[in-house]
Amino acid sequence: ARSIVIHDELSAQVAAILLQKKGMTFAPVPGGRDEEALSKDEQVRDAEEVVLPQPAEDELDENGVAARHADTKLQTRLKSEHLQKRLLEIFYESRTMIEEQGVNVLFLALGELRYRERGNSSAEFRSAPLVLLPVALERKSARDRFVLKWNEDDLQENLSLREKLRADFGITLPDFPDSETFDVSAYFASIREVVANEDGWSVLENAMQLGFFSFSKLLMFLDLDPAKWPEGKAIDENSLVSGLLGNGFNDPPLDFGSTGCGSLDELVPAADLKHILDCDSSQSLAIETVRRGQNLVIQGPPGTGKSQTIANVIACAVADGKKVLFVAEKMAALEVVKRRLQNVGLGPLCLELHSNKANKRTVLDEIGRTLDLGRPQAVDVA
């Protein structure tokens, strides 16, 4: 229910259409039993033996491509009602992932590597996608058809497959080409050459599937490889990591008694305050603790001013000439803090690097707009 298999289409043609920023729709099977009505075994056999009805006289364009392959319709083997149900489920799940985590995991997989585990010639073949084209499902209203569009992020390779082939088979896949000069057919040919000596392996160039693909856990796994750590900067020697995972933190908490101050104004002179939002004494103490380079955890129920304190911490750190990386599990937490900074005119300080909106072109455009603002103008509030 989380994917749709595309039949009787050409990967190179589909990629070319989508990368030209054109939308594509989905065509249901003309009749008969569809994939929803077949068992798993029947689906596999049916996919291998039964060919979809072909036009009797399919015209060729100037490049020799059949009309059914050059149009903007993706052929499926689902009946209309099943196709719309599946598209609706994918649409809602994709939107939920973007709203909650700020990442797009919906891709059109182009091409497959058909392989089996080494040393077991009787094992069944497995299939893994080769090229992942980031896409989005759109529709203008509930009555309109879903349209598949490229979301302008870079094409991706199957990182899990690359790591599996390296670790289990000693095979290194060819370098993934740059998106701007990407040639799908040439990339498939290079993979076919790399796996040519493997018995029974094949590259299914025109296998396509719309579905969800995520490599977040694999990326974390790869980041833990000591060979990838900079020299002299092993991750387990980092003070924050070692403190969290073993040694703890010995920094004494910042409080009035240890400094001999009787009030917050004596601890933090008013002239040194760089708060952009109202905050009480406990929040001011937390902000000052961060400014003095100490580690802390702020805990509190909703509505107690945590995001407000974070916005003040970021503003103070930037004013002190520091850089801040702000991360959160939920996209909503990031949006609240960003909105607070924008409301006081500090929006240009923020650069959205890791989300569904942060493709290469968007990041460069945002940096350019910020540079064009020039130096901020001082305001005399006397």
GROMACS .gro file of C-alpha atoms in nm:
model
  382
    1ALA     CA    1   0.000   0.000   0.000
    2ARG     CA    2   0.303   0.229   0.022
    3SER     CA    3   0.418   0.194  -0.339
    4ILE     CA    4   0.302   0.184  -0.700
    5VAL     CA    5   0.482  -0.019  -0.966
    6ILE     CA    6   0.511   0.147  -1.306
    7HIS     CA    7   0.488  -0.078  -1.614
    8ASP     CA    8   0.576  -0.042  -1.982
    9GLU     CA    9   0.767   0.286  -1.949
   10LEU     CA   10   1.125   0.389  -2.025
   11SER     CA   11   1.337   0.519  -1.737
   12ALA     CA   12   1.533   0.761  -1.954
   13GLN     CA   13   1.215   0.910  -2.100
   14VAL     CA   14   1.039   0.944  -1.764
   15ALA     CA   15   1.347   1.104  -1.608
   16ALA     CA   16   1.379   1.350  -1.896
   17ILE     CA   17   1.013   1.455  -1.869
   18LEU     CA   18   1.021   1.506  -1.492
   19LEU     CA   19   1.358   1.686  -1.492
   20GLN     CA   20   1.210   1.933  -1.742
   21LYS     CA   21   0.969   2.023  -1.459
   22LYS     CA   22   0.671   1.867  -1.637
   23GLY     CA   23   0.403   1.683  -1.442
   24MET     CA   24   0.301   1.323  -1.505
   25THR     CA   25  -0.026   1.147  -1.426
   26PHE     CA   26  -0.104   0.780  -1.364
   27ALA     CA   27  -0.299   0.553  -1.598
   28PRO     CA   28  -0.503   0.260  -1.460
   29VAL     CA   29  -0.507  -0.084  -1.618
   30PRO     CA   30  -0.774  -0.106  -1.894
   31GLY     CA   31  -0.952  -0.410  -1.749
   32GLY     CA   32  -0.926  -0.754  -1.595
   33ARG     CA   33  -0.774  -0.840  -1.259
   34ASP     CA   34  -0.529  -0.588  -1.121
   35GLU     CA   35  -0.244  -0.612  -0.872
   36GLU     CA   36  -0.481  -0.560  -0.578
   37ALA     CA   37  -0.664  -0.883  -0.668
   38LEU     CA   38  -0.356  -1.100  -0.722
   39SER     CA   39  -0.164  -1.300  -0.466
   40LYS     CA   40   0.209  -1.232  -0.428
   41ASP     CA   41   0.308  -1.536  -0.635
   42GLU     CA   42   0.058  -1.445  -0.903
   43GLN     CA   43   0.188  -1.088  -0.914
   44VAL     CA   44   0.544  -1.205  -0.978
   45ARG     CA   45   0.436  -1.455  -1.246
   46ASP     CA   46   0.193  -1.208  -1.398
   47ALA     CA   47   0.455  -0.935  -1.419
   48GLU     CA   48   0.691  -1.169  -1.603
   49GLU     CA   49   0.441  -1.328  -1.844
   50VAL     CA   50   0.161  -1.084  -1.914
   51VAL     CA   51   0.223  -0.775  -2.124
   52LEU     CA   52  -0.007  -0.475  -2.107
   53PRO     CA   53  -0.216  -0.409  -2.418
   54GLN     CA   54  -0.007  -0.223  -2.676
   55PRO     CA   55  -0.134   0.024  -2.937
   56ALA     CA   56  -0.169  -0.144  -3.274
   57GLU     CA   57   0.000   0.143  -3.455
   58ASP     CA   58   0.212   0.337  -3.211
   59GLU     CA   59   0.366   0.637  -3.386
   60LEU     CA   60   0.734   0.718  -3.332
   61ASP     CA   61   0.866   1.066  -3.261
   62GLU     CA   62   1.178   1.222  -3.416
   63ASN     CA   63   1.396   1.028  -3.170
   64GLY     CA   64   1.236   0.695  -3.253
   65VAL     CA   65   1.047   0.675  -2.923
   66ALA     CA   66   0.697   0.527  -2.925
   67ALA     CA   67   0.415   0.770  -2.847
   68ARG     CA   68   0.308   0.578  -2.537
   69HIS     CA   69   0.659   0.625  -2.393
   70ALA     CA   70   0.686   0.993  -2.480
   71ASP     CA   71   0.356   1.104  -2.323
   72THR     CA   72   0.307   1.223  -1.965
   73LYS     CA   73   0.114   0.918  -1.841
   74LEU     CA   74   0.266   0.649  -1.621
   75GLN     CA   75   0.111   0.309  -1.686
   76THR     CA   76   0.015   0.101  -1.384
   77ARG     CA   77  -0.155  -0.234  -1.340
   78LEU     CA   78  -0.412  -0.110  -1.091
   79LYS     CA   79  -0.778  -0.048  -1.158
   80SER     CA   80  -0.891   0.311  -1.133
   81GLU     CA   81  -1.044   0.285  -0.783
   82HIS     CA   82  -0.744   0.097  -0.643
   83LEU     CA   83  -0.501   0.338  -0.809
   84GLN     CA   84  -0.670   0.645  -0.658
   85LYS     CA   85  -0.682   0.482  -0.315
   86ARG     CA   86  -0.312   0.400  -0.328
   87LEU     CA   87  -0.221   0.750  -0.448
   88LEU     CA   88  -0.426   0.907  -0.170
   89GLU     CA   89  -0.251   0.699   0.096
   90ILE     CA   90   0.091   0.788  -0.043
   91PHE     CA   91  -0.005   1.156  -0.068
   92TYR     CA   92  -0.111   1.181   0.298
   93GLU     CA   93   0.186   0.985   0.430
   94SER     CA   94   0.432   1.197   0.231
   95ARG     CA   95   0.271   1.519   0.354
   96THR     CA   96   0.282   1.398   0.715
   97MET     CA   97   0.655   1.322   0.690
   98ILE     CA   98   0.725   1.670   0.553
   99GLU     CA   99   0.511   1.848   0.813
  100GLU     CA  100   0.646   1.654   1.111
  101GLN     CA  101   1.010   1.593   1.020
  102GLY     CA  102   1.074   1.835   0.735
  103VAL     CA  103   1.212   1.567   0.503
  104ASN     CA  104   1.089   1.427   0.175
  105VAL     CA  105   1.122   1.049   0.146
  106LEU     CA  106   0.901   1.001  -0.161
  107PHE     CA  107   1.100   0.895  -0.466
  108LEU     CA  108   1.044   0.750  -0.809
  109ALA     CA  109   1.290   0.460  -0.824
  110LEU     CA  110   1.442   0.417  -1.171
  111GLY     CA  111   1.608   0.091  -1.265
  112GLU     CA  112   1.677  -0.212  -1.048
  113LEU     CA  113   1.968  -0.442  -0.980
  114ARG     CA  114   1.855  -0.805  -0.973
  115TYR     CA  115   2.095  -1.004  -0.754
  116ARG     CA  116   2.119  -1.289  -0.505
  117GLU     CA  117   2.341  -1.363  -0.209
  118ARG     CA  118   2.685  -1.497  -0.290
  119GLY     CA  119   2.751  -1.868  -0.242
  120ASN     CA  120   2.384  -1.965  -0.269
  121SER     CA  121   2.290  -2.034  -0.630
  122SER     CA  122   1.951  -2.165  -0.524
  123ALA     CA  123   1.854  -1.847  -0.339
  124GLU     CA  124   1.580  -1.638  -0.491
  125PHE     CA  125   1.675  -1.321  -0.668
  126ARG     CA  126   1.626  -0.987  -0.496
  127SER     CA  127   1.575  -0.647  -0.650
  128ALA     CA  128   1.713  -0.312  -0.535
  129PRO     CA  129   1.649   0.031  -0.691
  130LEU     CA  130   1.942   0.212  -0.851
  131VAL     CA  131   1.841   0.577  -0.904
  132LEU     CA  132   1.605   0.771  -0.678
  133LEU     CA  133   1.433   1.074  -0.826
  134PRO     CA  134   1.282   1.295  -0.549
  135VAL     CA  135   0.919   1.372  -0.633
  136ALA     CA  136   0.599   1.514  -0.491
  137LEU     CA  137   0.234   1.426  -0.549
  138GLU     CA  138   0.013   1.727  -0.612
  139ARG     CA  139  -0.350   1.800  -0.690
  140LYS     CA  140  -0.547   2.125  -0.708
  141SER     CA  141  -0.862   1.987  -0.547
  142ALA     CA  142  -1.011   1.661  -0.420
  143ARG     CA  143  -1.175   1.604  -0.761
  144ASP     CA  144  -0.856   1.649  -0.964
  145ARG     CA  145  -0.613   1.377  -1.059
  146PHE     CA  146  -0.282   1.343  -0.880
  147VAL     CA  147   0.016   1.480  -1.068
  148LEU     CA  148   0.371   1.358  -1.006
  149LYS     CA  149   0.639   1.630  -1.018
  150TRP     CA  150   1.013   1.655  -0.954
  151ASN     CA  151   1.066   1.860  -0.637
  152GLU     CA  152   1.398   1.997  -0.771
  153ASP     CA  153   1.617   1.820  -0.515
  154ASP     CA  154   1.923   1.633  -0.640
  155LEU     CA  155   1.886   1.278  -0.767
  156GLN     CA  156   2.017   1.017  -0.524
  157GLU     CA  157   2.178   0.678  -0.546
  158ASN     CA  158   2.078   0.379  -0.335
  159LEU     CA  159   2.323   0.425  -0.047
  160SER     CA  160   2.212   0.103   0.123
  161LEU     CA  161   2.284  -0.098  -0.191
  162ARG     CA  162   2.627   0.065  -0.231
  163GLU     CA  163   2.720  -0.027   0.127
  164LYS     CA  164   2.584  -0.385   0.096
  165LEU     CA  165   2.771  -0.455  -0.227
  166ARG     CA  166   3.092  -0.316  -0.075
  167ALA     CA  167   3.064  -0.510   0.251
  168ASP     CA  168   2.921  -0.843   0.126
  169PHE     CA  169   3.056  -0.873  -0.228
  170GLY     CA  170   3.359  -0.645  -0.247
  171ILE     CA  171   3.193  -0.456  -0.533
  172THR     CA  172   3.226  -0.079  -0.561
  173LEU     CA  173   2.951   0.088  -0.757
  174PRO     CA  174   3.057   0.367  -0.997
  175ASP     CA  175   3.051   0.724  -0.868
  176PHE     CA  176   2.707   0.877  -0.883
  177PRO     CA  177   2.699   1.151  -1.151
  178ASP     CA  178   2.608   1.513  -1.087
  179SER     CA  179   2.236   1.582  -1.131
  180GLU     CA  180   2.290   1.854  -1.390
  181THR     CA  181   2.473   1.619  -1.628
  182PHE     CA  182   2.302   1.296  -1.529
  183ASP     CA  183   2.259   1.035  -1.802
  184VAL     CA  184   2.037   0.755  -1.672
  185SER     CA  185   2.120   0.505  -1.946
  186ALA     CA  186   2.496   0.567  -1.915
  187TYR     CA  187   2.481   0.515  -1.538
  188PHE     CA  188   2.294   0.186  -1.578
  189ALA     CA  189   2.551   0.075  -1.835
  190SER     CA  190   2.836   0.146  -1.593
  191ILE     CA  191   2.666  -0.063  -1.321
  192ARG     CA  192   2.603  -0.344  -1.569
  193GLU     CA  193   2.976  -0.348  -1.644
  194VAL     CA  194   3.069  -0.362  -1.272
  195VAL     CA  195   2.844  -0.663  -1.198
  196ALA     CA  196   2.907  -0.846  -1.527
  197ASN     CA  197   3.104  -1.126  -1.357
  198GLU     CA  198   2.830  -1.209  -1.107
  199ASP     CA  199   2.632  -1.519  -1.205
  200GLY     CA  200   2.274  -1.440  -1.300
  201TRP     CA  201   2.286  -1.074  -1.195
  202SER     CA  202   2.118  -0.822  -1.423
  203VAL     CA  203   2.028  -0.454  -1.443
  204LEU     CA  204   1.659  -0.396  -1.521
  205GLU     CA  205   1.690  -0.053  -1.675
  206ASN     CA  206   1.319   0.022  -1.714
  207ALA     CA  207   1.192  -0.112  -1.382
  208MET     CA  208   1.017   0.174  -1.198
  209GLN     CA  209   0.839   0.215  -0.869
  210LEU     CA  210   0.696   0.507  -0.673
  211GLY     CA  211   0.756   0.464  -0.300
  212PHE     CA  212   0.922   0.576   0.022
  213PHE     CA  213   1.298   0.545   0.069
  214SER     CA  214   1.499   0.672   0.366
  215PHE     CA  215   1.869   0.637   0.449
  216SER     CA  216   1.876   0.825   0.780
  217LYS     CA  217   1.979   0.521   0.988
  218LEU     CA  218   2.243   0.418   0.735
  219LEU     CA  219   2.390   0.769   0.733
  220MET     CA  220   2.418   0.760   1.113
  221PHE     CA  221   2.585   0.419   1.088
  222LEU     CA  222   2.836   0.549   0.833
  223ASP     CA  223   2.910   0.855   1.048
  224LEU     CA  224   3.026   0.622   1.327
  225ASP     CA  225   3.300   0.475   1.106
  226PRO     CA  226   3.631   0.586   1.272
  227ALA     CA  227   3.797   0.598   0.929
  228LYS     CA  228   3.579   0.898   0.842
  229TRP     CA  229   3.664   1.107   1.148
  230PRO     CA  230   3.906   1.399   1.097
  231GLU     CA  231   4.256   1.341   1.229
  232GLY     CA  232   4.278   1.430   1.596
  233LYS     CA  233   3.901   1.472   1.622
  234ALA     CA  234   3.771   1.127   1.705
  235ILE     CA  235   3.403   1.142   1.790
  236ASP     CA  236   3.443   0.946   2.114
  237GLU     CA  237   3.700   1.201   2.232
  238ASN     CA  238   3.463   1.492   2.186
  239SER     CA  239   3.379   1.641   2.526
  240LEU     CA  240   3.005   1.653   2.460
  241VAL     CA  241   2.986   1.295   2.331
  242SER     CA  242   3.203   1.150   2.608
  243GLY     CA  243   3.005   1.348   2.866
  244LEU     CA  244   2.672   1.224   2.738
  245LEU     CA  245   2.777   0.860   2.696
  246GLY     CA  246   3.002   0.803   2.995
  247ASN     CA  247   3.191   1.064   3.193
  248GLY     CA  248   2.909   1.307   3.263
  249PHE     CA  249   2.944   1.682   3.306
  250ASN     CA  250   3.120   1.833   3.604
  251ASP     CA  251   3.042   2.201   3.536
  252PRO     CA  252   2.898   2.359   3.851
  253PRO     CA  253   2.561   2.523   3.791
  254LEU     CA  254   2.560   2.900   3.760
  255ASP     CA  255   2.378   3.050   4.055
  256PHE     CA  256   2.375   3.362   4.268
  257GLY     CA  257   2.532   3.199   4.574
  258SER     CA  258   2.850   3.081   4.400
  259THR     CA  259   2.918   3.430   4.260
  260GLY     CA  260   2.832   3.624   4.573
  261CYS     CA  261   2.565   3.821   4.387
  262GLY     CA  262   2.246   3.913   4.555
  263SER     CA  263   2.048   3.972   4.237
  264LEU     CA  264   2.046   3.886   3.868
  265ASP     CA  265   2.130   4.246   3.776
  266GLU     CA  266   2.462   4.212   3.957
  267LEU     CA  267   2.537   3.879   3.787
  268VAL     CA  268   2.445   4.006   3.441
  269PRO     CA  269   2.473   4.384   3.402
  270ALA     CA  270   2.190   4.538   3.198
  271ALA     CA  271   2.443   4.672   2.946
  272ASP     CA  272   2.545   4.315   2.860
  273LEU     CA  273   2.192   4.190   2.797
  274LYS     CA  274   2.124   4.105   2.433
  275HIS     CA  275   1.781   3.952   2.475
  276ILE     CA  276   1.542   4.005   2.186
  277LEU     CA  277   1.235   3.869   2.366
  278ASP     CA  278   1.097   3.911   2.716
  279CYS     CA  279   1.227   3.655   2.967
  280ASP     CA  280   1.207   3.601   3.341
  281SER     CA  281   1.496   3.549   3.583
  282SER     CA  282   1.519   3.170   3.536
  283GLN     CA  283   1.531   3.211   3.158
  284SER     CA  284   1.794   3.487   3.186
  285LEU     CA  285   2.004   3.260   3.406
  286ALA     CA  286   1.983   2.981   3.148
  287ILE     CA  287   2.086   3.220   2.870
  288GLU     CA  288   2.383   3.346   3.071
  289THR     CA  289   2.489   2.987   3.147
  290VAL     CA  290   2.505   2.913   2.775
  291ARG     CA  291   2.696   3.236   2.705
  292ARG     CA  292   2.959   3.131   2.959
  293GLY     CA  293   3.017   2.802   2.776
  294GLN     CA  294   2.849   2.565   3.017
  295ASN     CA  295   2.625   2.272   2.929
  296LEU     CA  296   2.268   2.251   3.050
  297VAL     CA  297   1.932   2.085   2.994
  298ILE     CA  298   1.615   2.295   2.999
  299GLN     CA  299   1.302   2.100   3.083
  300GLY     CA  300   0.948   2.225   3.114
  301PRO     CA  301   0.587   2.164   3.007
  302PRO     CA  302   0.432   2.339   2.704
  303GLY     CA  303   0.388   2.712   2.737
  304THR     CA  304   0.676   2.774   2.979
  305GLY     CA  305   0.889   2.968   2.727
  306LYS     CA  306   1.139   2.709   2.604
  307SER     CA  307   1.127   2.823   2.240
  308GLN     CA  308   1.141   3.184   2.355
  309THR     CA  309   1.456   3.104   2.555
  310ILE     CA  310   1.608   2.925   2.254
  311ALA     CA  311   1.546   3.232   2.037
  312ASN     CA  312   1.721   3.449   2.296
  313VAL     CA  313   2.012   3.204   2.320
  314ILE     CA  314   2.056   3.210   1.941
  315ALA     CA  315   2.041   3.591   1.925
  316CYS     CA  316   2.295   3.628   2.208
  317ALA     CA  317   2.531   3.373   2.054
  318VAL     CA  318   2.523   3.548   1.717
  319ALA     CA  319   2.580   3.884   1.887
  320ASP     CA  320   2.884   3.728   2.058
  321GLY     CA  321   3.020   3.623   1.717
  322LYS     CA  322   2.931   3.255   1.742
  323LYS     CA  323   2.759   3.014   1.504
  324VAL     CA  324   2.459   2.809   1.614
  325LEU     CA  325   2.331   2.475   1.486
  326PHE     CA  326   1.970   2.430   1.593
  327VAL     CA  327   1.822   2.082   1.545
  328ALA     CA  328   1.489   1.931   1.649
  329GLU     CA  329   1.303   1.607   1.590
  330LYS     CA  330   0.985   1.784   1.486
  331MET     CA  331   0.966   2.050   1.215
  332ALA     CA  332   0.715   2.249   1.422
  333ALA     CA  333   0.979   2.325   1.687
  334LEU     CA  334   1.212   2.470   1.425
  335GLU     CA  335   0.938   2.679   1.269
  336VAL     CA  336   0.836   2.835   1.604
  337VAL     CA  337   1.189   2.957   1.680
  338LYS     CA  338   1.250   3.073   1.322
  339ARG     CA  339   0.923   3.269   1.327
  340ARG     CA  340   1.022   3.441   1.653
  341LEU     CA  341   1.354   3.548   1.503
  342GLN     CA  342   1.186   3.673   1.186
  343ASN     CA  343   0.933   3.878   1.385
  344VAL     CA  344   1.215   4.083   1.540
  345GLY     CA  345   1.401   4.131   1.212
  346LEU     CA  346   1.662   3.855   1.255
  347GLY     CA  347   1.530   3.629   0.981
  348PRO     CA  348   1.837   3.682   0.757
  349LEU     CA  349   2.052   3.527   1.029
  350CYS     CA  350   1.880   3.191   0.971
  351LEU     CA  351   1.981   2.948   0.699
  352GLU     CA  352   1.768   2.638   0.652
  353LEU     CA  353   2.018   2.365   0.567
  354HIS     CA  354   1.854   2.030   0.639
  355SER     CA  355   1.492   2.002   0.530
  356ASN     CA  356   1.275   1.935   0.227
  357LYS     CA  357   1.318   2.303   0.128
  358ALA     CA  358   1.698   2.305   0.146
  359ASN     CA  359   1.813   2.207  -0.201
  360LYS     CA  360   2.140   2.343  -0.337
  361ARG     CA  361   1.983   2.622  -0.542
  362THR     CA  362   1.762   2.745  -0.256
  363VAL     CA  363   2.054   2.759  -0.011
  364LEU     CA  364   2.270   2.956  -0.254
  365ASP     CA  365   1.986   3.199  -0.330
  366GLU     CA  366   1.927   3.256   0.043
  367ILE     CA  367   2.298   3.327   0.103
  368GLY     CA  368   2.294   3.571  -0.190
  369ARG     CA  369   1.990   3.760  -0.056
  370THR     CA  370   2.151   3.790   0.288
  371LEU     CA  371   2.479   3.919   0.144
  372ASP     CA  372   2.291   4.179  -0.061
  373LEU     CA  373   2.137   4.326   0.255
  374GLY     CA  374   2.468   4.484   0.352
  375ARG     CA  375   2.554   4.596   0.703
  376PRO     CA  376   2.259   4.652   0.940
  377GLN     CA  377   2.168   5.013   1.007
  378ALA     CA  378   2.198   5.133   1.367
  379VAL     CA  379   1.880   5.271   1.519
  380ASP     CA  380   1.889   5.555   1.767
  381VAL     CA  381   1.628   5.473   2.030
  382ALA     CA  382   1.711   5.767   2.254
   0.00000   0.00000   0.00000
